[in-house]
Each structure stands twice: as C-alpha cells, then as structure tokens.
Coordinates of C-alpha atoms and ligand atoms in Angstrom, one line a residue:
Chain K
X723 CA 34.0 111.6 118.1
X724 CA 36.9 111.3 115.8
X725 CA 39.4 111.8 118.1
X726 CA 38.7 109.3 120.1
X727 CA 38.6 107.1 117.5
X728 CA 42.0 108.6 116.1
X729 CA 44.1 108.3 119.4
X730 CA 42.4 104.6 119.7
X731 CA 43.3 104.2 116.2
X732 CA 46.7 106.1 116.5
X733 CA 48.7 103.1 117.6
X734 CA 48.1 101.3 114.2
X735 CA 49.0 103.7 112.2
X736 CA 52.4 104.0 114.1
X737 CA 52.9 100.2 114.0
X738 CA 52.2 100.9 109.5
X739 CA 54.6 103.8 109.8
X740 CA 57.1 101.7 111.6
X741 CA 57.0 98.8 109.1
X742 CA 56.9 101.9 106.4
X743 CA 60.0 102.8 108.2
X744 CA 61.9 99.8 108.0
X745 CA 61.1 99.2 104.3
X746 CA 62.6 102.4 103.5
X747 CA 65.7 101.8 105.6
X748 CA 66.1 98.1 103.8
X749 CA 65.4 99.3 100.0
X750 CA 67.6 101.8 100.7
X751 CA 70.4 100.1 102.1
X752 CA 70.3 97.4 99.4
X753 CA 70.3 100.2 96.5
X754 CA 73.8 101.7 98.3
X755 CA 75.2 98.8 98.5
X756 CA 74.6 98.0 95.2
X757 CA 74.5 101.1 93.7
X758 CA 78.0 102.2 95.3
X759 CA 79.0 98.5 93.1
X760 CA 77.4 99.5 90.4
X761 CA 79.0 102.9 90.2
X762 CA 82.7 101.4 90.1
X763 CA 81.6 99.1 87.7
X764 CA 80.9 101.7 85.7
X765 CA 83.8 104.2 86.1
X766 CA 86.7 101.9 86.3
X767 CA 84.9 99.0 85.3
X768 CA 85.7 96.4 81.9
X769 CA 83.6 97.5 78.8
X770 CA 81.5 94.4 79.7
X771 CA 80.9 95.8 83.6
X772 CA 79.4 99.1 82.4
X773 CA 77.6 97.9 79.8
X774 CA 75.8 95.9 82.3
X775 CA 75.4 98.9 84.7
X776 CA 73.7 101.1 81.9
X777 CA 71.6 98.2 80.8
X778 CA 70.5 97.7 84.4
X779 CA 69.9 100.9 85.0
X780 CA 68.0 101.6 81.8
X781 CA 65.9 99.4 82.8
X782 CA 65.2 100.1 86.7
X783 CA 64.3 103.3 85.6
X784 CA 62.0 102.7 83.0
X785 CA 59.7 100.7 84.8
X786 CA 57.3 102.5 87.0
X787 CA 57.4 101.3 90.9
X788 CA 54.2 99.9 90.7
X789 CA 54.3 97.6 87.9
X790 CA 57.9 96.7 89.4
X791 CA 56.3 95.7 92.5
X792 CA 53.6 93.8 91.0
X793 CA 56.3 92.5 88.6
X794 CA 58.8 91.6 92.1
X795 CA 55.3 89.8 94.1
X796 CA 53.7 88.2 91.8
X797 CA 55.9 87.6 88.6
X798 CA 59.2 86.3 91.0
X799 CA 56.7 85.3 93.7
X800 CA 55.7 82.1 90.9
X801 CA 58.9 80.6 90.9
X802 CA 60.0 81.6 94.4
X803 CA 57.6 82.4 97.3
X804 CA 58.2 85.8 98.4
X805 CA 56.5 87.6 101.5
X806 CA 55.1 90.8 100.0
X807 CA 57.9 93.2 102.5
X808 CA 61.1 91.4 100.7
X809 CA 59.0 91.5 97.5
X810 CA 58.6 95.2 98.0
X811 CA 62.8 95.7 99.1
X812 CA 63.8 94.2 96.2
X813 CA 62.0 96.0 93.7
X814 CA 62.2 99.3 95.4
X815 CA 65.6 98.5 96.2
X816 CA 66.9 97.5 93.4
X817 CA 65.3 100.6 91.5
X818 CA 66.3 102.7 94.0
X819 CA 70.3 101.0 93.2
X820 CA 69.6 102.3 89.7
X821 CA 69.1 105.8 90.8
X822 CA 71.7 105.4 93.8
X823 CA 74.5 104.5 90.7
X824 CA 73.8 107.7 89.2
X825 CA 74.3 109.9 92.2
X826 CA 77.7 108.2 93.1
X827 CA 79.0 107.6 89.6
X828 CA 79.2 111.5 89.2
X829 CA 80.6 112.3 92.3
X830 CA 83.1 109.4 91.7
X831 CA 84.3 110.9 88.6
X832 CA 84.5 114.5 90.4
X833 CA 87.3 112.9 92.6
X834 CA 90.4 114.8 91.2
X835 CA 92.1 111.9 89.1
X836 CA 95.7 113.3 90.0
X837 CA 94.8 111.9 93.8
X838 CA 94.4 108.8 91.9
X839 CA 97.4 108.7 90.3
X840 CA 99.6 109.8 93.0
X841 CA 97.8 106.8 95.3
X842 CA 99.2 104.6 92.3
X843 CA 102.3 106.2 91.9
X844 CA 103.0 105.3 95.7
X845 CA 102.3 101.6 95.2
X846 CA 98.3 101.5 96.0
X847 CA 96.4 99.0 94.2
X848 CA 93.2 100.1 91.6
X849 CA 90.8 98.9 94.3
X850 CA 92.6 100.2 97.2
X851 CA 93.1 103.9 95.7
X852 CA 88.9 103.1 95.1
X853 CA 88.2 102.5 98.7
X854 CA 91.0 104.7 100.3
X855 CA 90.6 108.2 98.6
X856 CA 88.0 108.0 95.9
X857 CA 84.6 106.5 98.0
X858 CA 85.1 108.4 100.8
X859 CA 85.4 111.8 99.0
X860 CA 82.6 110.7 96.5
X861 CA 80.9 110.0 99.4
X862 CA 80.9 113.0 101.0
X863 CA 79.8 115.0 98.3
X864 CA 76.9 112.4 97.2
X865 CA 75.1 113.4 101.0
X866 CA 73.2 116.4 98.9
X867 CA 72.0 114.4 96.2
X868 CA 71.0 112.2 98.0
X869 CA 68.6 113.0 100.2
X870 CA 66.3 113.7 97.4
X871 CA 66.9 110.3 97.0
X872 CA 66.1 109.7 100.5
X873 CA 62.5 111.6 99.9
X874 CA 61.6 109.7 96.9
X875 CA 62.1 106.6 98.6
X876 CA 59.8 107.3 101.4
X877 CA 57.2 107.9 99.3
X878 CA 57.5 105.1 97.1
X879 CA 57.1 102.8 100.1
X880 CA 53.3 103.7 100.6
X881 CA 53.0 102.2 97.0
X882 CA 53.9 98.9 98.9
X883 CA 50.4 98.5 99.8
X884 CA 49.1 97.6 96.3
X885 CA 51.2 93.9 97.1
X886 CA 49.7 94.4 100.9
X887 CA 52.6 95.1 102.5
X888 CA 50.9 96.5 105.9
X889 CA 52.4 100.0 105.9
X890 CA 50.9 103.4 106.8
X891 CA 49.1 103.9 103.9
X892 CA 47.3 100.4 104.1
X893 CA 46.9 100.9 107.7
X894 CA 45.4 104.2 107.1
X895 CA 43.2 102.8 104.3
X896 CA 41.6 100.4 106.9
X897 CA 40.8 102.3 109.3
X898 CA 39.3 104.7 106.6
X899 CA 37.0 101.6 106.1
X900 CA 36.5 101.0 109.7
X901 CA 35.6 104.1 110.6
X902 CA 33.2 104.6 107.3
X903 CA 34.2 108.2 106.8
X904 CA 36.5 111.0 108.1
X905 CA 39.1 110.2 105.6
X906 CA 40.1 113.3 105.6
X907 CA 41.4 113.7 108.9
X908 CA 43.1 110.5 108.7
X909 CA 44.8 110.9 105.6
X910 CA 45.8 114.6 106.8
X911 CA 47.5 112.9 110.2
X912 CA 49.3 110.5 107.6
X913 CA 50.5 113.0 105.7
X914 CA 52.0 114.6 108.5
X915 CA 53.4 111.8 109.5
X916 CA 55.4 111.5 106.0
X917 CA 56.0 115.1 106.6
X918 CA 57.7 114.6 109.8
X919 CA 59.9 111.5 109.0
X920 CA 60.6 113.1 106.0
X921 CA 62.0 116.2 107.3
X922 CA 64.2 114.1 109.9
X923 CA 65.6 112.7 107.7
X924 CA 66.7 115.7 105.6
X925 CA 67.7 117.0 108.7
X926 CA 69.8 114.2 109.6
X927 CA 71.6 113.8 106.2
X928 CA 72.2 117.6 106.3
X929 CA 73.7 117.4 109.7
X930 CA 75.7 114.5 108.8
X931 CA 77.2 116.3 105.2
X932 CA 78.2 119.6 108.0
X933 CA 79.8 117.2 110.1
X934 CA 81.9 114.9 107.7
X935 CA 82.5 118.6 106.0
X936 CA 86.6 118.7 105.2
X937 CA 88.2 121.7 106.6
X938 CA 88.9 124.4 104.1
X939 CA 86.0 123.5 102.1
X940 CA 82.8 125.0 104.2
X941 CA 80.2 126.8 102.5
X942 CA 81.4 125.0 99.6
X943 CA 78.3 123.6 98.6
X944 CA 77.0 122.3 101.4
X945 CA 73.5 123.0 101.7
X946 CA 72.6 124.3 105.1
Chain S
X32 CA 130.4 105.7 85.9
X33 CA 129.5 102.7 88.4
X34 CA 128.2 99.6 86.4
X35 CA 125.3 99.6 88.6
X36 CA 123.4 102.5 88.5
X37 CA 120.2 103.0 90.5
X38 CA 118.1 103.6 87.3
X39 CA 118.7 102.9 83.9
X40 CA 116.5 103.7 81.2
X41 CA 117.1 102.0 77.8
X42 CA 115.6 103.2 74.5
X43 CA 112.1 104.3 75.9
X44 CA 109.6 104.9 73.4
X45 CA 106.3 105.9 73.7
X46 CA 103.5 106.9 70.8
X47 CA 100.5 108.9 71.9
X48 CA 97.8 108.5 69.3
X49 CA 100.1 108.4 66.4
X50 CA 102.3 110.7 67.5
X51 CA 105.9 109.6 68.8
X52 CA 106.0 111.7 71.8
X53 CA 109.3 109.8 73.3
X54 CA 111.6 108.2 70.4
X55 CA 114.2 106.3 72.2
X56 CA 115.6 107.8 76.0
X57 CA 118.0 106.5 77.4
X58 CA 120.1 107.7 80.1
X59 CA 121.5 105.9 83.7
X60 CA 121.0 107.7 87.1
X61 CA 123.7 106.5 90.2
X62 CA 122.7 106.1 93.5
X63 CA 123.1 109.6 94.9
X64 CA 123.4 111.3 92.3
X65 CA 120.6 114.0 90.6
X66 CA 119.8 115.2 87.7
X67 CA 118.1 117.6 86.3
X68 CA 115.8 117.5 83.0
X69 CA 114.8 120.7 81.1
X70 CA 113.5 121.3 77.5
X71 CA 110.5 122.9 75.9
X72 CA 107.1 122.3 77.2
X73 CA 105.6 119.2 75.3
X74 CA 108.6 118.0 74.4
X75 CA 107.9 114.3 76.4
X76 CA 109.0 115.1 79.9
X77 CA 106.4 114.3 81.6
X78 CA 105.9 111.1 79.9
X79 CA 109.1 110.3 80.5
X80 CA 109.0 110.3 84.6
X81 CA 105.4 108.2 84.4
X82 CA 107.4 105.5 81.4
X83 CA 109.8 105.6 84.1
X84 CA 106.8 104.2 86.7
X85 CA 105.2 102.6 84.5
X86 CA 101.9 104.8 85.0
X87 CA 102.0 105.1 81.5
X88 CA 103.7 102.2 80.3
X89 CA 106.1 102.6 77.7
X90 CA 105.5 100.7 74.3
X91 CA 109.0 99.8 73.8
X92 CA 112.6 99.7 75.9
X93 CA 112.9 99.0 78.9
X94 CA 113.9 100.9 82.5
X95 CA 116.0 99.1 85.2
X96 CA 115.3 100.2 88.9
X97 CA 118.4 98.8 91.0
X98 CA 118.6 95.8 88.6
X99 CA 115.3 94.6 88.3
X100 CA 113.7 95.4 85.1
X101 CA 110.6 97.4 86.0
X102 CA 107.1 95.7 84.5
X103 CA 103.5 95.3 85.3
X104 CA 104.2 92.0 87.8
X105 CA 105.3 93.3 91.2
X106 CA 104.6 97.0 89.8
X107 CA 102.8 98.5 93.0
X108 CA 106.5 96.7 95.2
X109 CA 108.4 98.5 92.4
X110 CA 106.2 102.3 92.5
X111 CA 106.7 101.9 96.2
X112 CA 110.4 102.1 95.8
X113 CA 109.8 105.5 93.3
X114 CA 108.6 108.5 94.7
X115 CA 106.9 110.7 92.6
X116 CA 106.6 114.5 93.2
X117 CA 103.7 116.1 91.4
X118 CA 103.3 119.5 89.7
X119 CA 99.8 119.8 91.5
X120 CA 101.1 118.3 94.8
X121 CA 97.9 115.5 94.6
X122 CA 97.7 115.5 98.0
X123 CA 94.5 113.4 99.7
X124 CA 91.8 116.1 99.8
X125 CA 90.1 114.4 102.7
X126 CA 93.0 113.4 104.8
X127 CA 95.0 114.9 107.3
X128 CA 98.6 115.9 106.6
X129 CA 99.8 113.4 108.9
X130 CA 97.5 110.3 107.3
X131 CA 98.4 111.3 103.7
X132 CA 102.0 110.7 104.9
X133 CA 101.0 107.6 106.9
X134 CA 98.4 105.9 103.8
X135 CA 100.6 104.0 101.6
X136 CA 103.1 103.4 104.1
X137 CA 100.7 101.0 106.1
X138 CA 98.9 99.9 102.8
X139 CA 101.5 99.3 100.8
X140 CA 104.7 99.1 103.3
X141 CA 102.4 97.1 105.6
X142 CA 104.1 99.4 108.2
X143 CA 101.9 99.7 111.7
X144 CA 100.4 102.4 112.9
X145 CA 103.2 103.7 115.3
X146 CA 106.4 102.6 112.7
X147 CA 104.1 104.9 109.9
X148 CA 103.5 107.5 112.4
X149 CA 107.3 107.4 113.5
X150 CA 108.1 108.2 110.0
X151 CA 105.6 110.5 108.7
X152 CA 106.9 113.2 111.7
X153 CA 110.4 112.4 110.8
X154 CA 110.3 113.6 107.2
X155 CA 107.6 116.1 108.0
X156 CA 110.1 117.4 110.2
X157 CA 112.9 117.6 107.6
X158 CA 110.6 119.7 105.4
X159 CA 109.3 121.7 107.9
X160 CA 105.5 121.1 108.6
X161 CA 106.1 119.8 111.8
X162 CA 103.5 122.2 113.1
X163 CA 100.4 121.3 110.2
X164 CA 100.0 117.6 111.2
X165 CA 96.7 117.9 112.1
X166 CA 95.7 120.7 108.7
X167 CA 93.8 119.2 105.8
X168 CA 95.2 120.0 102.0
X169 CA 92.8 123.0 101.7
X170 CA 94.2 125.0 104.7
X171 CA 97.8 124.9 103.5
X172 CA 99.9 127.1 101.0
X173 CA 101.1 125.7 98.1
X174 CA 104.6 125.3 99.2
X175 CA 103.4 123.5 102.1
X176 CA 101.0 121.4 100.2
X177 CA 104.1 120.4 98.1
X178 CA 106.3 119.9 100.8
X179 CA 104.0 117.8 102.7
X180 CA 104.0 116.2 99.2
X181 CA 107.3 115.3 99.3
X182 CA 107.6 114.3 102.8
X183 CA 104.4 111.6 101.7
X184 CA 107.4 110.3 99.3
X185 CA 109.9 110.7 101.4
X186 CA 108.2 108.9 104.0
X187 CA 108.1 105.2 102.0
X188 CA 112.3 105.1 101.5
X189 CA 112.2 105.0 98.1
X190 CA 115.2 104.4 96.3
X191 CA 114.8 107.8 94.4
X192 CA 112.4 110.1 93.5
X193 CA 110.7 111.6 90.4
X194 CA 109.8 115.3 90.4
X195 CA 108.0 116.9 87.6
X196 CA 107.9 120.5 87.9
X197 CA 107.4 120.8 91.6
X198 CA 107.3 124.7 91.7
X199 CA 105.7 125.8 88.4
X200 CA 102.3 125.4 90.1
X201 CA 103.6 127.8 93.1
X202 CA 103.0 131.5 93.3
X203 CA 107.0 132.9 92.7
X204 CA 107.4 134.1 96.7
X205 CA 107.0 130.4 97.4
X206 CA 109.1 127.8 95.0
X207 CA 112.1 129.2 97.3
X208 CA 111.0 127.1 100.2
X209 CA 110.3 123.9 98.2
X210 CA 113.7 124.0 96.3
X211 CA 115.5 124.5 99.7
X212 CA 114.1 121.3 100.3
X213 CA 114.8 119.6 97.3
X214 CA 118.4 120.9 97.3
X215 CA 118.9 119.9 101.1
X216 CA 117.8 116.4 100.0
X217 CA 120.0 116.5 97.1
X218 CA 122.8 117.3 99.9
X219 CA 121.7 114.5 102.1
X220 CA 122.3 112.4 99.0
X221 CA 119.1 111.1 97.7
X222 CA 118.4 110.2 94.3
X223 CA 116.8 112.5 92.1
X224 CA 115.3 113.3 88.9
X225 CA 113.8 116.4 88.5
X226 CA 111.9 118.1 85.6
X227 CA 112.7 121.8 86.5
X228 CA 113.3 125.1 84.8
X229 CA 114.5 126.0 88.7
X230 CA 118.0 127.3 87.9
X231 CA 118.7 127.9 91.5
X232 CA 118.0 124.2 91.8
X233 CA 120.5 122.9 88.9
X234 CA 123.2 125.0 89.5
X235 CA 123.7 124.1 93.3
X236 CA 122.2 120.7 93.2
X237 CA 121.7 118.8 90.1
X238 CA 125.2 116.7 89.2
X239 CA 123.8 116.5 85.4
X240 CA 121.4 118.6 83.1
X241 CA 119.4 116.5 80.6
X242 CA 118.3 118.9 77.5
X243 CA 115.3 116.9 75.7
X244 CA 113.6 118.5 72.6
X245 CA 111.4 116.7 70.2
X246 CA 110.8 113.7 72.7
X247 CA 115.0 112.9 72.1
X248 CA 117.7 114.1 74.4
X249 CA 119.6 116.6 72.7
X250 CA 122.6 116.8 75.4
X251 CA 123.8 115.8 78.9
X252 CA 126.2 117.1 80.7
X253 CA 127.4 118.8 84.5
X254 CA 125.3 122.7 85.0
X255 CA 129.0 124.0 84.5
X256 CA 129.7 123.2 81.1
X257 CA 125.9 122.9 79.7
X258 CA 125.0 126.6 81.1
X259 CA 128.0 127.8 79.8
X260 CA 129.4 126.3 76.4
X261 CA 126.5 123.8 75.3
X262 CA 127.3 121.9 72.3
X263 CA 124.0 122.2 70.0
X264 CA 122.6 125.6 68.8
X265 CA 119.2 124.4 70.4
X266 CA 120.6 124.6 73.8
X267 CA 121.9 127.6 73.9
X268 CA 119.0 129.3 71.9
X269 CA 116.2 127.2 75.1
X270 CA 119.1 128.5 77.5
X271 CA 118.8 131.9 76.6
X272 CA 114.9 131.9 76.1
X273 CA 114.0 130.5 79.9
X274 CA 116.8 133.1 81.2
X275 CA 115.2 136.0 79.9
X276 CA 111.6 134.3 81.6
X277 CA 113.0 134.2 84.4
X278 CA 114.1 137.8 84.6
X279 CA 110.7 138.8 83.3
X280 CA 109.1 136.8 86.4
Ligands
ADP1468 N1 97.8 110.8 78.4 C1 98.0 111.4 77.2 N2 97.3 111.1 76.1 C2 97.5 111.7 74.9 N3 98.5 112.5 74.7 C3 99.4 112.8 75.7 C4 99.2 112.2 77.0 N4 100.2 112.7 77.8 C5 100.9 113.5 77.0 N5 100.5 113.5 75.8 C6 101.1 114.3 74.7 O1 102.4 114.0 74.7 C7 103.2 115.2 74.4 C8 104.2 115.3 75.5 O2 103.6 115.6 76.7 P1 104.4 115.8 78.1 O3 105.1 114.6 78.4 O4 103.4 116.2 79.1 O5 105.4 117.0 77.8 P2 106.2 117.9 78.8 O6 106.0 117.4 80.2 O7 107.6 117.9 78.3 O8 105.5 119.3 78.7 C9 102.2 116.3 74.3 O9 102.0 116.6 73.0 C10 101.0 115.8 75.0 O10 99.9 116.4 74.4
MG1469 MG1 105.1 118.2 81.9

C-alpha cells in the first residue's frame, strides 16, 4: 500500500524538511545581516561603498541559483573544502543579501530625512541616528516586502539538492526511487509540506508587521 | 552690550550652487536675551539657523557659541548645547513622546535612564503634555507634536535654542498654544532665536527684530522702534505686506 509505505517513509521526509528548514533560516539570516550592511552602504555610504553594493548586487542577481550553487560547491569547494549545506548558505545567502539590500535600501530612504536631521541637530552621531531612528522605522515597513522574500527563499532551498544537500526534495527523490513509482503522491505530500511552512511563515511575518505596527498609522499599509 | 555674548556670528557666507544665498551675517545674541528674525521667504533664513549648527556648514565666517568657535571637531558636544525647533516638528515617528524626549539625552548626554526620564517629565510638564507620555507622533495635534518638539530641546539644557518657523506648519486655531510657550520661555529667560512672522511673539517677547532680505540683514533693532519707524523703505513695505496676511488669515 502506499500509505504504509508513506507514514514509514514520512519521518524522512520531515528529517529533509527540517534540514530544508534550517537552510532557509541560515541563508536568510546571512542575507539580513548583510543585506541591512549593504543597504547603508549604499544610502549614506562613500561613492566607493555603493559602488561596491550595486556591483555586488548586479552580480547576485544575474546569476541564476543553480549555477551559483554549483559555482559556491564546486568552484570555492577547490580551494577550500566546503560541506555542500554551507556551500548552499553562502550562495543562497549571499544572493538572497542582494535582494535583501534592495528591499531595505528603499524603505531606508522612505525614513523622513527631517527625523534625521533633527537626531543630528541634537548631537547624535551619522551611525547612531542610522541605528536609533532610521533601521527600526525601515524595518518596520520592510516586513511586507519581505516575506515575498521569505517565499522565494524557501523554494530556492529545494534547489540545494543538485550539490546533495539532503533536503526535502532529495529526500523525496529517494524514496521516489525506493518505492519505484507513486511519485505522484509523494511529490503531492511535499508540496504540501512547502505549502504549509510556507504559509507560516507569511502568517508569522504578517503577525509580526500588526504587532510592531506604530499607533496612528493602522491600516496604513499593512497587509492583513 | 556684554563682551561675551552667548552666540556670535561673524560674516557667515554661504553659496548654494552658485548662488550666494547668505553674503556676510553677522550679528551677537546675549545670554537671555531673544531675538526675532523675519524677511521674505528665500531670503536665507533658514540657512542661516543650520550655518549656525553647522548642519550646513558655512563656506566662510565663523559662529562663536559661548566662546568656542563652533567647527566640525566636537560638533555633535557643540549641537547638543543648540536646540533646534523645526517647522515640521521632526519628531521620532516610531517613538513614544516620552523616549523622543529621553533619546539624545542618554545618547548623547550619556544621562541614565531615571536622570533622562526626570527631565523629559519636567519640561514636558512646562509645555503641557504631561498627560501624552505614553502617545506616539501620529496621535498628537500639531501644536502638541511641536511642543513635545520643544520640550525634546528643552530637555538637553542647551545654551539656546534655534526655532525656524515653529507655527507656519500649524492649522491658525493652534500656533496660539506653541507661542505661549515660546513666550513663557522667553520670560523664564532662555536664549532664543526665532525665525517667525508670529507678531504676537515679537512684540511681547523678542528683545530685537532682525529684518534679512537678499541673504543680508537689512536692519536690527527693539519690536518698538522697528514696527513703528523702520529705517529702510524695504521694511516698512515687508512690514506692511505680512500685516495685511495676517489680517487676511
Ligand atoms: N540644501 C539646499 N540646496 C540647495 N539650495 C538650497 C538649499 N537650502 C536652501 N537653498 C536655497 O537657498 C535659498 C534660501 O533658502 P532658505 O534659507 O530656506 O530661505 P528662507 O528660510 O528664508 O525661506 C533658497 O533659494 C533655497 O532654494
Ligand atoms: Mg525657511
């Protein structure tokens, strides 16, 4: 039967969803770090700064995640041994920072600048007006955009299994070859399972932009 | 005149793009003491407050705040010792009232929480908000976004403050309550210097009117005898033209 086989089957493709998981949670916590560097760099950044942020993201996103990952595992992985997870964080990750940059550098420059100036006028440094008033408003209002960011992601790591990173997709693929057919029904269960995580997450990032919401601004925008 | 007055400005000059929007201010403010600056819109008065600053730095001359010469080393000790009243208030969209009092003074004063806190309710107190601590920016009227304004600059001692057109962004009904304020600080005795067409304001408050045109002060002198028997034709003719707005509003 194949649902015996799929509920004996079912814990391995939770273990490839939970390393699927994690992958997605490092690649995109390395692309907001970096990106949210990135982004000041490139706002209130030295000519020099930004034109290394549009050169880097020029390239990130030129490059299609595949041939980055290949490019990450095997082409880094000469000089400097990489297990094919970090492999796949860094090059998702550091695609995803180029993407990440974007999002925050507009939101960044929709800070009202006069908040700026009056955080300068009182004696605030350049970096501390940055961290004080502009982040956490840009912040704020980057939530929307990006959880698209947050969907594209989670996708992108079942590409991870072309430098056999053992995620759902790969997991899914072997059992397909175990069970010598049905790979229908387990490709349907996997895509629900994107479905689902994929969906949380929205949910969560929505939730979080209602809450973090500043008084006298609802229903201004955020999505509900 | 005192030989140490709190500010002095000395030939300030300042070229936007070409064009010479401040050709040579100069003028001395004394501890206390307020003044008032009116003139056409355009005319440099603006730049003149943020030369003063140094947010935009002046290309030539120089401005003396309590006699140190105001530069770029030590500029964010010096802005902390200039408040700075905006037209558009400014305030911290994302912070309470009570934390966009309390910001700078523990980031730049280094002040702890409590001291900051001590402050913030004293001067939010003197303008009246003691009841919106706990409002953000966007649930406040103008007048109380500016006067929480003012309290944030109130609230770091400075050694006088700047204010460029703090009620032209207000709805009329409400510059009354910000330039009580202003002239009840004026009373108290702090140091002001206000970019204002708010004739309440200069004729109870302001101990000189400065009448710039063209990016050069034309004339100087106490509300009494500038209202009433300017010197240059130019006064009289900006005097009479912001009267009759006035009625009009
Ligand atoms: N940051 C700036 N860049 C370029 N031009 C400016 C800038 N700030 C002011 N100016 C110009 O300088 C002149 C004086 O402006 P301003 O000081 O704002 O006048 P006022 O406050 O008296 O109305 C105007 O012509 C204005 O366009
Ligand atoms: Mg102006």
């Amino acid at each position: 039967m194949v649902f015996d086989t799929l509920v004996a089957e079912f814990p391995f493709l939770l273990r490839g969803l939970w390393i699927g998981i994690q992958l997605l949670a490092a690649l995109l916590a390395l692309g907001f770090v970096l990106g949210i560097t990135l982004a000041v760099m490139s706002v209130y950044g030295h000519w020099s700064l930004r034109l290394f942020a549009v050169v880097f993201e020029r390239i990130f996103r030129g490059i299609p995640e595949i041939v980055l990952l290949l490019l990450f595992f095997y082409g880094i992985g000469e000089l400097l041994p990489l297990s094919p997870f970090v492999a796949a964080v860094l090059a998702l990750g550091l695609r995803s920072t180029a993407y990440q940059a974007q999002i925050f550098r507009g939101s960044i420059q929709s800070v009202a600048g006069g908040e700026v100036m009056a955080a300068r006028a009182l004696g605030m440094s350049r970096l501390g007006a940055i961290w004080h008033i502009v982040l956490p408003q840009a912040l704020r209002r980057s939530i929307g955009p990006w959880t698209n960011e947050y969907s594209a992601e989670l996708k992108a790591t079942s590409l991870a299994y072309v430098i056999g990173v053992v995620e759902l997709t790969r997991q899914a693929s072997y059992i397909v070859s175990n069970l010598q057919g049905n790979t229908l029904t387990v490709f349907a269960v996997v895509a629900a399972m994107y479905f689902v995580v994929n969906r949380l997450g929205n949910a969560g990032l929505y939730a979080l932009e209602r809450r973090l919401t500043i008084p006298g601004f609802e229903g201004r925008g955020a999505e509900s | 005149m005192s030989d140490n007055p709190i500010l002095s400005v000395r030939d300030v000059r300042k070229t936007y793009g070409g064009v010479e929007v401040l050709k040579g201010v100069s003028f001395d403010l004394e501890r206390g003491q307020s003044k008032i600056v009116i003139g056409p819109s355009g005319t440099g008065k603006s730049t003149l407050l943020r030369c003063i600053n140094l947010l935009s730095p002046p290309d030539s001359g120089n401005v003396v705040l309590d006699g140190v010469t105001v530069e770029e080393r030590g500029i964010n000790q010096i802005r902390a010792q200039i408040g700075f009243v905006f037209q558009e208030f400014n305030l911290f969209t994302h912070l309470r009232v009570l934390d966009n009092v309390r910001l700078a003074q523990r980031n730049v004063l280094g002040r702890s929480k409590q001291e900051a806190t001590r402050r913030a309710m004293e001067e939010l107190e003197r303008v009246g908000l003691s009841d919106k601590l706990e409002a953000y920016p966007a649930e406040l009227s103008g007048g109380q976004k500016q006067r929480a304004s003012i309290a944030r600059a109130l609230a770091m001692d400075p050694k006088l403050i700047l204010f460029d057109e703090p009620t032209s962004a207000l709805d009329p009904e409400l510059t009354g309550e910000v330039v009580q304020v202003m002239k009840d600080l004026a009373n108290a005795g702090m140091t002001m210097l206000v970019v204002s067409h708010e004739m309440g304001f200069a004729r109870a408050a302001a101990d000189e009117v400065i009448f710039m045109e063209g990016g050069v002060i034309v004339e100087q002198g106490p509300p009494s005898t500038l209202f009433t028997c300017p010197e240059h034709a130019r006064t009289s003719q900006f005097l009479r033209m912001i009267s009759h707005e006035h009625q009009e509003a």
